[in-house]
Amino acid sequence: MLRVTLENDIHKYIEDRNVRGSIPLSGDFKVSFLAQGEYNINFVVEDNQNKYVFRVNTRSQIQVDNQIKYEYDALKVLEVTGVTPEVFYLDDSKEYLPYGILIMEFLKGRPLEYDKDLRKAGKIFGGIHSLDINKIPSSNFIVESNILSDRIKEGERLLVEFLKSPIMDKELKDFFYKFLNWCYKNKDKEKYFIDNKWHVINNTEVNSHNFIIGEEHSYLIDWEKPVISDPCQDITQFLAPTTTLWKANYILSEEEKNSFYGEYTKSLKGGDRNIKERVHIYNPYLYLRALSWCAYAYLEYQNPDKDIKNMDTYSKIKEYLDMDFMKKLLREYF
């Protein structure tokens, strides 16, 4: 298993690459597995006084040539908010280990709980979305100005092999053809975002386990694929059932959503610019992203050579690709 091999290699890497020139770390340190996603494996490196996250990137899901540097650069820009991890070390050479490497701050806390922490999440988003992108180094970020068209293109890319695959169910393929067609027919609503431009830094992966809720401070982590775009990207995803069900099996009530919106808009330095209307327009395109990724990932999981396999993720993917689930999710639209 890759993570077991890496756990052994990381100790030697830290010794041989003089990593301790970048972080305080005694000679008597240990390495242990922390967590893994689809494209990253995280370890804890610690001694008696210091503790860090050692992040190993295996692939890019946003088609950038240097995925780990993209994340590093984003974290450096975001440090000023105080609600993202501080990052200390980057190795994008892939010389010693064939993967991109980051070392960042270890943050104490627990995952977000929707029934307890919505106001904290609103405050985090408000702080991040208050950053003035004209006053920060932002040239390295992907910019998405045409967010409905971008979701269609993303959906098409993710679905290419799925729609061609002989092992996939015809009913599922027909559903995605119809869904893509509906999105095409309604993408003229994109004009709203062009005429009422509001660009901020979006995380784009805002499930409950990418929040660290601490006793005094709370954070948003996993900045693997941020973009500069309309804030509805993050807010829609945060509130959507495809997100709240992912790790927590939770669906937000209207009252809970309004509580979140209240704290979010209160925390925005520039004030609210009709975030609810933006979320309403973007919502089905967020579902296209989420469900298309599930289709793509399902096919990847059929490959025995896939580097990272998380069976909880695989189970959730299959749940989301259930026809009844998808039809219920989209019944308001088509």
mmCIF file of C-alpha atoms in Angstrom, residues 44-220:
data_model
loop_
_atom_site.group_PDB
_atom_site.id
_atom_site.type_symbol
_atom_site.label_atom_id
_atom_site.label_comp_id
_atom_site.label_asym_id
_atom_site.label_seq_id
_atom_site.Cartn_x
_atom_site.Cartn_y
_atom_site.Cartn_z
ATOM 1 C CA VAL A 44 1.928 13.837 10.862
ATOM 2 C CA VAL A 45 5.589 14.581 11.568
ATOM 3 C CA GLU A 46 6.251 15.371 15.229
ATOM 4 C CA ASP A 47 8.746 15.469 18.051
ATOM 5 C CA ASN A 48 8.149 16.313 21.717
ATOM 6 C CA GLN A 49 7.488 19.989 20.993
ATOM 7 C CA ASN A 50 6.561 20.375 17.310
ATOM 8 C CA LYS A 51 3.906 18.902 15.068
ATOM 9 C CA TYR A 52 3.390 19.341 11.312
ATOM 10 C CA VAL A 53 1.340 18.002 8.412
ATOM 11 C CA PHE A 54 3.474 16.397 5.692
ATOM 12 C CA ARG A 55 1.326 16.431 2.540
ATOM 13 C CA VAL A 56 2.076 14.208 -0.450
ATOM 14 C CA ASN A 57 0.348 14.987 -3.750
ATOM 15 C CA THR A 58 -0.044 12.132 -6.234
ATOM 16 C CA ARG A 59 -2.016 13.800 -9.043
ATOM 17 C CA SER A 60 -3.782 16.986 -10.110
ATOM 18 C CA GLN A 61 -7.534 17.123 -10.585
ATOM 19 C CA ILE A 62 -7.425 20.602 -12.145
ATOM 20 C CA GLN A 63 -4.911 19.839 -14.897
ATOM 21 C CA VAL A 64 -2.141 22.137 -13.669
ATOM 22 C CA ASP A 65 1.461 21.185 -14.401
ATOM 23 C CA ASN A 66 2.711 21.863 -10.883
ATOM 24 C CA GLN A 67 -0.132 20.960 -8.531
ATOM 25 C CA ILE A 68 1.760 21.186 -5.258
ATOM 26 C CA LYS A 69 3.182 24.655 -6.018
ATOM 27 C CA TYR A 70 -0.302 25.842 -6.973
ATOM 28 C CA GLU A 71 -1.516 24.854 -3.510
ATOM 29 C CA TYR A 72 1.551 26.330 -1.803
ATOM 30 C CA ASP A 73 1.143 29.685 -3.568
ATOM 31 C CA ALA A 74 -2.539 29.817 -2.627
ATOM 32 C CA LEU A 75 -1.820 29.106 1.036
ATOM 33 C CA LYS A 76 0.807 31.845 1.127
ATOM 34 C CA VAL A 77 -1.732 34.378 -0.157
ATOM 35 C CA LEU A 78 -4.399 33.169 2.269
ATOM 36 C CA GLU A 79 -2.238 33.230 5.419
ATOM 37 C CA VAL A 80 -3.287 36.833 6.069
ATOM 38 C CA THR A 81 -6.874 35.696 6.759
ATOM 39 C CA GLY A 82 -5.859 33.719 9.832
ATOM 40 C CA VAL A 83 -8.322 30.931 8.952
ATOM 41 C CA THR A 84 -6.086 28.755 6.742
ATOM 42 C CA PRO A 85 -2.960 26.704 7.581
ATOM 43 C CA GLU A 86 0.447 28.341 7.616
ATOM 44 C CA VAL A 87 2.748 26.617 5.136
ATOM 45 C CA PHE A 88 6.491 26.179 5.751
ATOM 46 C CA TYR A 89 8.044 24.000 3.059
ATOM 47 C CA LEU A 90 7.629 23.124 -0.617
ATOM 48 C CA ASP A 91 9.379 20.501 -2.736
ATOM 49 C CA ASP A 92 8.023 20.287 -6.263
ATOM 50 C CA SER A 93 11.160 18.712 -7.749
ATOM 51 C CA LYS A 94 9.957 15.079 -7.485
ATOM 52 C CA GLU A 95 13.628 14.102 -7.327
ATOM 53 C CA TYR A 96 13.764 12.211 -4.044
ATOM 54 C CA LEU A 97 10.130 11.128 -3.921
ATOM 55 C CA PRO A 98 8.116 11.010 -7.169
ATOM 56 C CA TYR A 99 5.427 13.280 -5.699
ATOM 57 C CA GLY A 100 4.898 16.919 -4.776
ATOM 58 C CA ILE A 101 5.475 17.710 -1.085
ATOM 59 C CA LEU A 102 4.225 20.385 1.324
ATOM 60 C CA ILE A 103 4.854 20.770 5.037
ATOM 61 C CA MET A 104 2.339 22.929 6.862
ATOM 62 C CA GLU A 105 0.970 23.804 10.255
ATOM 63 C CA PHE A 106 -0.856 21.094 12.203
ATOM 64 C CA LEU A 107 -4.144 22.563 13.408
ATOM 65 C CA LYS A 108 -5.914 21.227 16.480
ATOM 66 C CA GLY A 109 -9.640 20.650 16.313
ATOM 67 C CA ARG A 110 -12.407 18.520 14.888
ATOM 68 C CA PRO A 111 -14.406 18.419 11.643
ATOM 69 C CA LEU A 112 -17.308 20.821 11.249
ATOM 70 C CA GLU A 113 -20.690 19.678 12.613
ATOM 71 C CA TYR A 114 -23.567 21.199 10.687
ATOM 72 C CA ASP A 115 -25.920 21.360 13.669
ATOM 73 C CA LYS A 116 -23.356 23.282 15.764
ATOM 74 C CA ASP A 117 -20.898 25.168 13.575
ATOM 75 C CA LEU A 118 -22.754 26.954 10.759
ATOM 76 C CA ARG A 119 -22.071 30.412 12.169
ATOM 77 C CA LYS A 120 -18.369 29.598 12.494
ATOM 78 C CA ALA A 121 -18.322 28.457 8.877
ATOM 79 C CA GLY A 122 -20.072 31.669 7.814
ATOM 80 C CA LYS A 123 -17.423 33.722 9.554
ATOM 81 C CA ILE A 124 -14.609 31.731 7.898
ATOM 82 C CA PHE A 125 -16.097 32.185 4.432
ATOM 83 C CA GLY A 126 -16.771 35.861 5.117
ATOM 84 C CA GLY A 127 -13.125 36.442 6.033
ATOM 85 C CA ILE A 128 -11.765 34.633 2.975
ATOM 86 C CA HIS A 129 -14.264 36.216 0.575
ATOM 87 C CA SER A 130 -13.413 39.657 1.955
ATOM 88 C CA LEU A 131 -9.864 39.495 0.577
ATOM 89 C CA ASP A 132 -9.523 42.149 -2.131
ATOM 90 C CA ILE A 133 -8.072 40.234 -5.073
ATOM 91 C CA ASN A 134 -6.814 43.503 -6.557
ATOM 92 C CA LYS A 135 -4.533 43.968 -3.540
ATOM 93 C CA ILE A 136 -3.037 40.482 -3.237
ATOM 94 C CA PRO A 137 -0.761 38.349 -5.465
ATOM 95 C CA SER A 138 -3.408 36.601 -7.528
ATOM 96 C CA SER A 139 -1.819 36.037 -10.947
ATOM 97 C CA ASN A 140 -1.142 32.349 -10.235
ATOM 98 C CA PHE A 141 -4.789 31.508 -9.573
ATOM 99 C CA ILE A 142 -7.099 29.948 -12.123
ATOM 100 C CA VAL A 143 -9.837 32.504 -12.880
ATOM 101 C CA GLU A 144 -13.363 31.362 -13.733
ATOM 102 C CA SER A 145 -15.468 34.210 -15.105
ATOM 103 C CA ASN A 146 -17.959 32.063 -17.021
ATOM 104 C CA ILE A 147 -18.937 29.714 -14.243
ATOM 105 C CA LEU A 148 -21.904 28.009 -15.919
ATOM 106 C CA SER A 149 -19.961 27.367 -19.137
ATOM 107 C CA ASP A 150 -16.967 26.258 -17.061
ATOM 108 C CA ARG A 151 -19.091 23.690 -15.215
ATOM 109 C CA ILE A 152 -20.415 22.356 -18.542
ATOM 110 C CA LYS A 153 -16.876 22.000 -19.900
ATOM 111 C CA GLU A 154 -15.781 20.345 -16.671
ATOM 112 C CA GLY A 155 -18.741 17.975 -16.769
ATOM 113 C CA GLU A 156 -18.003 17.033 -20.368
ATOM 114 C CA ARG A 157 -14.351 16.376 -19.537
ATOM 115 C CA LEU A 158 -15.194 14.248 -16.518
ATOM 116 C CA LEU A 159 -17.812 12.264 -18.417
ATOM 117 C CA VAL A 160 -15.835 11.476 -21.589
ATOM 118 C CA GLU A 161 -14.676 7.996 -20.597
ATOM 119 C CA PHE A 162 -17.782 7.269 -18.532
ATOM 120 C CA LEU A 163 -20.089 7.850 -21.499
ATOM 121 C CA LYS A 164 -17.888 5.695 -23.758
ATOM 122 C CA SER A 165 -17.405 2.861 -21.294
ATOM 123 C CA PRO A 166 -19.133 -0.435 -22.168
ATOM 124 C CA ILE A 167 -19.403 -1.342 -18.468
ATOM 125 C CA MET A 168 -21.598 1.619 -17.533
ATOM 126 C CA ASP A 169 -25.381 1.386 -17.353
ATOM 127 C CA LYS A 170 -27.301 2.882 -20.308
ATOM 128 C CA GLU A 171 -29.863 4.556 -18.033
ATOM 129 C CA LEU A 172 -27.067 6.401 -16.235
ATOM 130 C CA LYS A 173 -25.539 7.523 -19.523
ATOM 131 C CA ASP A 174 -28.928 8.776 -20.771
ATOM 132 C CA PHE A 175 -29.404 10.742 -17.562
ATOM 133 C CA PHE A 176 -26.095 12.565 -17.988
ATOM 134 C CA TYR A 177 -26.804 13.298 -21.665
ATOM 135 C CA LYS A 178 -30.119 14.893 -20.666
ATOM 136 C CA PHE A 179 -28.555 16.773 -17.772
ATOM 137 C CA LEU A 180 -25.801 18.224 -19.972
ATOM 138 C CA ASN A 181 -28.407 19.224 -22.565
ATOM 139 C CA TRP A 182 -30.465 21.050 -19.918
ATOM 140 C CA CYS A 183 -27.371 22.898 -18.724
ATOM 141 C CA TYR A 184 -26.573 23.989 -22.272
ATOM 142 C CA LYS A 185 -30.082 25.298 -22.822
ATOM 143 C CA ASN A 186 -30.022 27.359 -19.627
ATOM 144 C CA LYS A 187 -26.469 28.697 -19.630
ATOM 145 C CA ASP A 188 -27.634 32.145 -20.822
ATOM 146 C CA LYS A 189 -28.251 32.821 -17.101
ATOM 147 C CA GLU A 190 -24.489 33.214 -16.895
ATOM 148 C CA LYS A 191 -25.020 36.810 -18.018
ATOM 149 C CA TYR A 192 -26.077 37.621 -14.451
ATOM 150 C CA PHE A 193 -22.569 36.860 -13.153
ATOM 151 C CA ILE A 194 -20.915 38.796 -15.959
ATOM 152 C CA ASP A 195 -23.111 41.877 -15.479
ATOM 153 C CA ASN A 196 -22.802 41.712 -11.680
ATOM 154 C CA LYS A 197 -19.182 40.619 -11.302
ATOM 155 C CA TRP A 198 -18.041 39.673 -7.792
ATOM 156 C CA HIS A 199 -14.764 37.770 -7.656
ATOM 157 C CA VAL A 200 -13.170 36.220 -4.563
ATOM 158 C CA ILE A 201 -10.914 33.262 -3.750
ATOM 159 C CA ASN A 202 -12.950 30.046 -3.608
ATOM 160 C CA ASN A 203 -11.711 26.826 -2.011
ATOM 161 C CA THR A 204 -14.016 24.596 -4.153
ATOM 162 C CA GLU A 205 -13.832 21.612 -1.739
ATOM 163 C CA VAL A 206 -15.830 22.738 1.264
ATOM 164 C CA ASN A 207 -17.095 19.516 2.833
ATOM 165 C CA SER A 208 -17.291 19.240 6.622
ATOM 166 C CA HIS A 209 -13.947 17.435 6.972
ATOM 167 C CA ASN A 210 -12.079 20.287 5.309
ATOM 168 C CA PHE A 211 -12.897 22.473 8.307
ATOM 169 C CA ILE A 212 -10.958 22.347 11.565
ATOM 170 C CA ILE A 213 -13.109 23.579 14.429
ATOM 171 C CA GLY A 214 -10.975 24.453 17.448
ATOM 172 C CA GLU A 215 -11.778 25.695 20.925
ATOM 173 C CA GLU A 216 -10.617 29.231 20.125
ATOM 174 C CA HIS A 217 -10.014 29.349 16.362
ATOM 175 C CA SER A 218 -11.465 27.555 13.348
ATOM 176 C CA TYR A 219 -10.024 27.013 9.879
ATOM 177 C CA LEU A 220 -10.680 25.909 6.296
#
